[in-house]
Amino acid sequence: MNVLGIETSCDETGVALYGTDRGLIADALHSQVDLHAMYGGVVPEIASRDHIRCLLPLIQQVLDEAGVERPDAVAYTAGPGLVGALMVGSGLANGLALAWECPVIPIHHMEGHLLAPMLEDEPPDYPFLALLVSGGHSMLISVSGLGEYEVLGTTLDDAVGEAFDKTAKLLGLGYPGGPALAALAEDGDDAAYALPRPMLNRPGFDFSFSGLKTAVMLEVRKAREDGSYEKRRADLAASFQRAAVDTLIGRTLQAAKKRALDRVVIAGGVGANKLLRQDMAARFDGRVYYPRMAYCTDNGAMIAIAGALRLADAATATEIRAQARWSLNQLTRPAAADGS
Ligand code: KG4
Ligand code: ZN
């Protein structure tokens, strides 16, 4: 069975074809970063319009590359995300399924991220602990099986990717700031500033990043006042990155210990951060899994594989689903796994 995956939840148009027997066959991505950069963040209306412009040609490109005329099922991101952007993917997925007379599978965007490591040669077995870190989410999830998710902790304010982006902005870097901040940090001293590791001493597994962001803001202000800002930008970036990564790893180690889990999956855009990958592997006793860099950030391949794993949920009746908010806790195992 060939499953077409469509991702349009935010500022990347992603399309991929995954075969249940062949694995990933083709994938294509169009990033809107250049369109939003001048505004310093994603503009929802511009995102929706660009998805409309790019989605059909990308689908054609993927099918041509795969030499497949029509897939056997269409999976699409049904949420969470920008509702207008989701509507584009959802509307087209349902329209195509109607024309192709094939089933459609609505996919939770964060489940896509969580399953992205399954695209790799050595995928993790269940159970595992997932650290899902992106522009909109910071979550620790205990994963017992497909669709069996228990959210252990989440962010109380800014997501970690958002904290990277806002701190990058403070340091005069463009959007999206995460990769730019990580690059600047390479030239800095990560012990130059003693920044807080928020929440690490509190019970539970929630995150909070707004205090860290404010602490950097105060240091930036001080450096501007005493004229050292230009010289210290890299130190500020390195110290912020170190504090954010320490916080993520500290919380993950606490949760893995408490739940006696010896496999950790890191996924989502911030999962592309090299320091996070290296340090997690160094500090965690068990095994760490991550998708390749390109499948950390939003992409169609993760939606296609999630669709292939959820074929049992495929619906023949079309229903245009687009949910801006949607908790992972609400997902269930695929129908077949329940024997129904
Ligand atoms: O998963 P993603 O592509 O989109 C969402 O679903 O949000 O994540 C995007 C986020 C942005 O905040 C971006 O700055 C961050 O991931 N990011 C990084 C890196 N690459 C992307 N943050 C830190 N270091 C990176 N190398
Ligand atoms: Zn994402």
Short mmCIF file of C-alpha atoms and ligand atoms in Angstrom, two decimals:
data_model
loop_
_atom_site.label_atom_id
_atom_site.label_comp_id
_atom_site.label_asym_id
_atom_site.label_seq_id
_atom_site.Cartn_x
_atom_site.Cartn_y
_atom_site.Cartn_z
CA MET A 1 0.00 0.00 0.00
CA ASN A 2 1.32 3.43 -0.96
CA VAL A 3 0.34 6.24 1.38
CA LEU A 4 0.62 9.89 0.33
CA GLY A 5 1.44 12.19 3.28
CA ILE A 6 0.53 15.89 3.26
CA GLU A 7 1.81 18.37 5.86
CA THR A 8 0.58 21.99 5.90
CA SER A 9 0.20 22.85 9.60
CA CYS A 10 2.53 25.85 9.65
CA ASP A 11 5.16 27.28 7.31
CA GLU A 12 6.39 24.24 5.38
CA THR A 13 4.51 22.45 2.62
CA GLY A 14 5.60 18.80 2.90
CA VAL A 15 4.57 15.87 0.70
CA ALA A 16 5.85 12.28 0.69
CA LEU A 17 4.94 8.82 -0.52
CA TYR A 18 5.52 5.87 1.84
CA GLY A 19 5.05 2.25 0.82
CA THR A 20 4.15 -0.30 3.50
CA ASP A 21 6.52 -2.73 1.75
CA ARG A 22 9.04 -0.29 0.24
CA GLY A 23 9.45 2.34 2.97
CA LEU A 24 9.89 5.98 2.00
CA ILE A 25 9.67 6.24 -1.79
CA ALA A 26 9.79 9.99 -2.47
CA ASP A 27 9.45 13.23 -0.57
CA ALA A 28 9.47 16.94 -1.30
CA LEU A 29 9.38 20.06 0.83
CA HIS A 30 8.79 23.74 0.19
CA SER A 31 9.80 26.06 2.99
CA GLN A 32 8.10 29.44 3.38
CA VAL A 33 10.86 30.84 5.59
CA ASP A 34 11.79 33.57 3.09
CA LEU A 35 8.18 34.75 2.85
CA HIS A 36 7.81 35.22 6.60
CA ALA A 37 11.34 36.41 7.43
CA MET A 38 10.59 40.09 6.79
CA TYR A 39 7.75 39.94 9.36
CA GLY A 40 9.89 38.23 12.01
CA GLY A 41 7.46 35.30 12.38
CA VAL A 42 4.81 33.28 10.57
CA VAL A 43 1.91 35.29 9.09
CA PRO A 44 -1.01 32.82 8.96
CA GLU A 45 -2.77 34.25 5.88
CA ILE A 46 0.48 34.27 3.87
CA ALA A 47 1.14 30.69 5.00
CA SER A 48 -2.30 29.46 3.81
CA ARG A 49 -1.98 31.16 0.41
CA ASP A 50 1.46 29.72 -0.18
CA HIS A 51 0.29 26.20 0.71
CA ILE A 52 -2.45 26.62 -1.94
CA ARG A 53 0.19 27.69 -4.48
CA CYS A 54 2.67 24.88 -3.75
CA LEU A 55 0.73 21.82 -2.68
CA LEU A 56 -0.56 20.40 -5.99
CA PRO A 57 2.76 20.81 -7.86
CA LEU A 58 4.60 19.14 -4.96
CA ILE A 59 2.15 16.20 -4.98
CA GLN A 60 2.62 15.82 -8.74
CA GLN A 61 6.41 15.96 -8.27
CA VAL A 62 6.37 13.22 -5.61
CA LEU A 63 4.07 10.93 -7.63
CA ASP A 64 6.16 11.43 -10.80
CA GLU A 65 9.38 10.75 -8.91
CA ALA A 66 7.88 7.57 -7.44
CA GLY A 67 6.40 6.49 -10.77
CA VAL A 68 3.04 6.05 -9.05
CA GLU A 69 -0.13 7.36 -10.70
CA ARG A 70 -2.34 7.35 -7.63
CA PRO A 71 -1.70 6.29 -4.02
CA ASP A 72 -3.78 3.76 -2.10
CA ALA A 73 -4.50 6.19 0.76
CA VAL A 74 -3.99 9.88 1.58
CA ALA A 75 -2.82 10.96 5.06
CA TYR A 76 -2.84 14.62 6.05
CA THR A 77 -2.12 16.75 9.11
CA ALA A 78 -5.49 17.51 10.70
CA GLY A 79 -4.03 19.51 13.63
CA PRO A 80 -2.78 21.06 15.79
CA GLY A 81 -1.60 24.07 13.82
CA LEU A 82 -2.73 27.22 12.01
CA VAL A 83 -6.32 26.55 11.10
CA GLY A 84 -6.21 28.18 7.64
CA ALA A 85 -3.02 26.33 6.74
CA LEU A 86 -4.51 23.04 7.97
CA MET A 87 -7.66 23.64 5.89
CA VAL A 88 -5.59 23.73 2.71
CA GLY A 89 -4.03 20.30 3.32
CA SER A 90 -7.22 18.83 4.67
CA GLY A 91 -9.38 20.16 1.82
CA LEU A 92 -7.03 18.93 -0.86
CA ALA A 93 -6.43 15.54 0.79
CA ASN A 94 -10.16 14.90 0.97
CA GLY A 95 -10.73 16.16 -2.58
CA LEU A 96 -8.00 13.91 -3.96
CA ALA A 97 -9.27 10.92 -2.00
CA LEU A 98 -12.70 11.47 -3.49
CA ALA A 99 -11.28 11.65 -7.01
CA TRP A 100 -8.95 8.71 -6.51
CA GLU A 101 -11.62 6.73 -4.64
CA CYS A 102 -9.19 5.96 -1.86
CA PRO A 103 -9.43 6.39 1.93
CA VAL A 104 -8.15 9.39 3.91
CA ILE A 105 -6.35 9.34 7.27
CA PRO A 106 -6.28 12.44 9.49
CA ILE A 107 -3.00 12.63 11.42
CA HIS A 108 -2.04 14.50 14.60
CA HIS A 109 0.99 16.66 13.75
CA MET A 110 2.84 15.80 16.97
CA GLU A 111 2.24 12.09 16.45
CA GLY A 112 3.93 12.59 13.08
CA HIS A 113 6.96 14.12 14.83
CA LEU A 114 6.95 11.35 17.42
CA LEU A 115 6.93 8.63 14.74
CA ALA A 116 9.57 10.29 12.51
CA PRO A 117 12.39 8.09 13.95
CA MET A 118 10.48 5.08 12.54
CA LEU A 119 11.71 6.25 9.12
CA GLU A 120 15.28 5.36 10.10
CA ASP A 121 17.07 2.02 9.63
CA GLU A 122 17.06 1.21 13.34
CA PRO A 123 13.72 2.44 14.67
CA PRO A 124 13.03 2.38 18.42
CA ASP A 125 10.94 -0.42 19.93
CA TYR A 126 8.11 0.45 22.30
CA PRO A 127 8.00 1.56 25.06
CA PHE A 128 10.00 4.77 24.95
CA LEU A 129 10.08 8.29 26.32
CA ALA A 130 9.64 11.02 23.72
CA LEU A 131 10.96 14.55 24.08
CA LEU A 132 8.95 16.52 21.53
CA VAL A 133 10.40 19.95 21.07
CA SER A 134 9.27 22.33 18.35
CA GLY A 135 8.23 25.92 17.72
CA GLY A 136 4.84 25.33 19.31
CA HIS A 137 5.41 22.50 21.82
CA SER A 138 7.76 21.21 24.50
CA MET A 139 6.47 17.87 25.76
CA LEU A 140 7.62 14.73 27.49
CA ILE A 141 5.50 11.75 26.51
CA SER A 142 5.51 8.18 27.75
CA VAL A 143 4.86 6.07 24.64
CA SER A 144 3.69 2.48 25.29
CA GLY A 145 2.67 1.76 21.69
CA LEU A 146 1.15 3.36 18.62
CA GLY A 147 -1.55 5.74 19.83
CA GLU A 148 -0.80 4.97 23.47
CA TYR A 149 0.52 8.28 24.69
CA GLU A 150 0.66 9.74 28.16
CA VAL A 151 1.76 13.36 28.25
CA LEU A 152 3.94 13.58 31.37
CA GLY A 153 4.89 17.21 31.05
CA THR A 154 4.35 20.19 28.83
CA THR A 155 5.37 23.82 28.70
CA LEU A 156 3.61 26.22 31.03
CA ASP A 157 4.44 29.20 28.80
CA ASP A 158 6.76 29.49 25.78
CA ALA A 159 7.70 26.37 23.83
CA VAL A 160 11.45 25.86 23.69
CA GLY A 161 11.59 26.58 19.93
CA GLU A 162 9.72 29.81 20.58
CA ALA A 163 12.28 30.70 23.28
CA PHE A 164 15.09 30.04 20.76
CA ASP A 165 13.31 32.20 18.17
CA LYS A 166 12.59 35.08 20.57
CA THR A 167 16.12 35.03 22.02
CA ALA A 168 17.53 35.00 18.48
CA LYS A 169 15.43 38.07 17.70
CA LEU A 170 16.82 39.83 20.79
CA LEU A 171 20.30 39.09 19.47
CA GLY A 172 19.48 40.58 16.09
CA LEU A 173 19.21 37.25 14.26
CA GLY A 174 16.57 36.53 11.60
CA TYR A 175 13.59 34.15 11.63
CA PRO A 176 13.57 31.24 12.34
CA GLY A 177 16.10 31.92 15.01
CA GLY A 178 16.91 28.42 16.31
CA PRO A 179 19.51 27.40 13.71
CA ALA A 180 20.99 30.94 13.57
CA LEU A 181 21.31 31.11 17.35
CA ALA A 182 22.95 27.67 17.44
CA ALA A 183 25.46 28.82 14.79
CA LEU A 184 26.30 32.02 16.71
CA ALA A 185 26.66 30.00 19.93
CA GLU A 186 29.53 28.04 18.40
CA ASP A 187 31.75 31.11 18.75
CA GLY A 188 30.72 31.84 22.33
CA ASP A 189 31.53 30.74 25.88
CA ASP A 190 28.53 28.86 27.30
CA ALA A 191 29.64 29.52 30.89
CA ALA A 192 29.91 33.30 30.38
CA TYR A 193 26.47 33.94 31.91
CA ALA A 194 24.84 32.07 34.78
CA LEU A 195 21.30 31.76 33.40
CA PRO A 196 18.47 29.90 35.18
CA ARG A 197 17.58 26.25 34.46
CA PRO A 198 13.85 26.77 35.01
CA MET A 199 11.72 24.17 36.84
CA LEU A 200 14.48 21.58 37.27
CA ASN A 201 14.09 21.64 41.03
CA ARG A 202 10.30 21.44 40.95
CA PRO A 203 8.33 18.19 41.05
CA GLY A 204 6.60 16.96 37.89
CA PHE A 205 7.85 17.15 34.34
CA ASP A 206 6.56 20.48 33.08
CA PHE A 207 8.75 23.06 31.39
CA SER A 208 8.83 26.84 31.54
CA PHE A 209 11.04 28.96 29.31
CA SER A 210 9.78 32.51 29.71
CA GLY A 211 12.00 33.16 32.78
CA LEU A 212 15.09 32.11 30.84
CA LYS A 213 14.11 34.37 27.96
CA THR A 214 13.63 37.30 30.37
CA ALA A 215 17.00 36.62 32.03
CA VAL A 216 18.70 36.87 28.61
CA MET A 217 16.78 40.06 27.86
CA LEU A 218 18.09 41.68 31.04
CA GLU A 219 21.66 40.65 30.18
CA VAL A 220 21.27 42.02 26.64
CA ARG A 221 20.04 45.31 28.06
CA LYS A 222 23.01 45.49 30.46
CA ALA A 223 25.49 44.70 27.68
CA ARG A 224 23.97 47.40 25.47
CA GLU A 225 24.29 49.93 28.28
CA ASP A 226 27.93 49.15 29.01
CA GLY A 227 28.85 48.95 25.30
CA SER A 228 29.87 45.27 25.38
CA TYR A 229 26.86 43.95 23.39
CA GLU A 230 28.57 43.30 20.04
CA LYS A 231 31.48 41.55 21.73
CA ARG A 232 29.23 39.42 23.94
CA ARG A 233 26.47 38.34 21.53
CA ALA A 234 28.04 34.92 20.96
CA ASP A 235 28.51 34.39 24.72
CA LEU A 236 24.86 35.27 25.30
CA ALA A 237 23.75 32.84 22.57
CA ALA A 238 25.98 30.05 23.91
CA SER A 239 24.86 30.58 27.52
CA PHE A 240 21.18 30.59 26.49
CA GLN A 241 21.56 27.44 24.38
CA ARG A 242 23.40 25.68 27.22
CA ALA A 243 20.71 26.60 29.76
CA ALA A 244 17.85 25.53 27.44
CA VAL A 245 19.54 22.23 26.56
CA ASP A 246 20.43 21.49 30.21
CA THR A 247 16.80 22.07 31.16
CA LEU A 248 15.47 19.74 28.44
CA ILE A 249 17.96 17.01 29.26
CA GLY A 250 17.54 17.36 33.03
CA ARG A 251 13.76 16.94 32.76
CA THR A 252 14.12 14.00 30.33
CA LEU A 253 16.52 12.16 32.63
CA GLN A 254 14.17 12.68 35.59
CA ALA A 255 11.20 11.29 33.63
CA ALA A 256 13.14 8.34 32.18
CA LYS A 257 14.29 7.37 35.65
CA LYS A 258 10.85 7.69 37.20
CA ARG A 259 9.22 5.61 34.43
CA ALA A 260 12.16 3.17 34.15
CA LEU A 261 12.42 3.77 30.40
CA ASP A 262 15.71 3.02 28.70
CA ARG A 263 14.89 4.45 25.27
CA VAL A 264 14.52 8.16 24.53
CA VAL A 265 13.30 9.66 21.26
CA ILE A 266 14.06 13.29 20.51
CA ALA A 267 11.88 14.78 17.79
CA GLY A 268 10.53 18.11 16.53
CA GLY A 269 12.39 21.10 15.11
CA VAL A 270 14.58 21.73 18.18
CA GLY A 271 15.62 18.07 17.92
CA ALA A 272 17.87 19.28 15.08
CA ASN A 273 19.98 21.08 17.71
CA LYS A 274 23.42 19.48 17.73
CA LEU A 275 24.23 20.26 21.37
CA LEU A 276 20.94 18.67 22.49
CA ARG A 277 21.67 15.50 20.47
CA GLN A 278 25.28 15.19 21.64
CA ASP A 279 24.63 15.90 25.29
CA MET A 280 21.59 13.65 25.54
CA ALA A 281 23.60 10.77 24.11
CA ALA A 282 26.42 11.50 26.57
CA ARG A 283 24.26 11.89 29.68
CA PHE A 284 21.52 9.25 29.19
CA ASP A 285 22.34 5.67 30.20
CA GLY A 286 20.01 4.09 27.67
CA ARG A 287 19.74 4.53 23.92
CA VAL A 288 18.79 7.79 22.21
CA TYR A 289 16.94 7.85 18.88
CA TYR A 290 16.34 10.78 16.58
CA PRO A 291 15.17 11.26 13.03
CA ARG A 292 17.70 12.59 10.53
CA MET A 293 17.94 16.40 10.61
CA ALA A 294 15.55 16.94 7.67
CA TYR A 295 12.80 14.96 9.43
CA CYS A 296 13.16 16.84 12.73
CA THR A 297 11.54 19.95 11.31
CA ASP A 298 8.13 19.75 9.62
CA ASN A 299 8.00 17.37 6.64
CA GLY A 300 5.63 15.15 4.66
CA ALA A 301 7.50 11.89 5.34
CA MET A 302 6.48 11.79 9.01
CA ILE A 303 2.81 12.22 8.04
CA ALA A 304 3.08 9.53 5.35
CA ILE A 305 4.58 6.97 7.75
CA ALA A 306 2.07 7.87 10.48
CA GLY A 307 -0.65 7.29 7.87
CA ALA A 308 0.86 3.94 6.88
CA LEU A 309 0.92 2.86 10.54
CA ARG A 310 -2.67 4.03 10.96
CA LEU A 311 -4.14 2.50 7.83
CA ALA A 312 -6.67 0.77 10.05
CA ASP A 313 -8.13 4.22 10.79
CA ALA A 314 -8.56 5.07 7.11
CA ALA A 315 -12.00 6.48 6.38
CA THR A 316 -13.73 6.15 3.05
CA ALA A 317 -16.15 8.97 3.81
CA THR A 318 -14.50 12.35 3.39
CA GLU A 319 -14.49 14.76 6.30
CA ILE A 320 -12.47 17.97 6.21
CA ARG A 321 -10.81 18.09 9.61
CA ALA A 322 -8.70 21.02 10.77
CA GLN A 323 -8.21 21.36 14.52
CA ALA A 324 -6.07 24.25 15.75
CA ARG A 325 -5.87 22.62 19.21
CA TRP A 326 -5.74 18.89 19.81
CA SER A 327 -4.15 17.06 22.74
CA LEU A 328 -2.03 13.96 22.10
CA ASN A 329 -3.74 12.42 25.16
CA GLN A 330 -6.91 12.15 23.07
CA LEU A 331 -5.39 9.77 20.52
CA THR A 332 -6.15 6.07 20.69
CA ARG A 333 -4.65 2.93 19.22
CA PRO A 334 -5.53 2.23 15.57
CA ALA A 335 -8.84 0.44 15.27
CA ALA A 336 -7.32 -2.92 14.25
CA ALA A 337 -5.09 -2.99 17.32
CA ASP A 338 -8.24 -2.99 19.45
CA GLY A 339 -9.61 -5.90 17.48
CA SER A 340 -12.55 -3.79 16.26
O1 KG4 B 1 8.88 21.21 14.25
P1 KG4 B 1 9.11 22.53 13.64
O2 KG4 B 1 9.71 22.58 12.25
O3 KG4 B 1 7.79 23.34 13.53
C1 KG4 B 1 6.80 23.31 14.52
O4 KG4 B 1 5.99 22.35 14.52
O5 KG4 B 1 6.86 24.22 15.37
O6 KG4 B 1 10.01 23.37 14.66
C2 KG4 B 1 10.47 24.67 14.36
C3 KG4 B 1 11.27 25.18 15.54
C4 KG4 B 1 11.62 26.67 15.42
O7 KG4 B 1 11.34 27.29 16.64
C5 KG4 B 1 13.13 26.64 15.14
O8 KG4 B 1 13.80 27.79 15.59
C6 KG4 B 1 13.56 25.40 15.91
O9 KG4 B 1 12.51 24.47 15.65
N1 KG4 B 1 14.85 24.86 15.45
C7 KG4 B 1 15.96 24.83 16.21
C8 KG4 B 1 16.99 24.29 15.40
N2 KG4 B 1 16.47 24.00 14.18
C9 KG4 B 1 15.15 24.36 14.23
N3 KG4 B 1 16.17 25.20 17.49
C10 KG4 B 1 17.40 25.04 18.00
N4 KG4 B 1 18.45 24.55 17.28
C11 KG4 B 1 18.29 24.16 16.01
N5 KG4 B 1 19.33 23.67 15.32
ZN ZN B 2 6.19 20.54 13.80
#
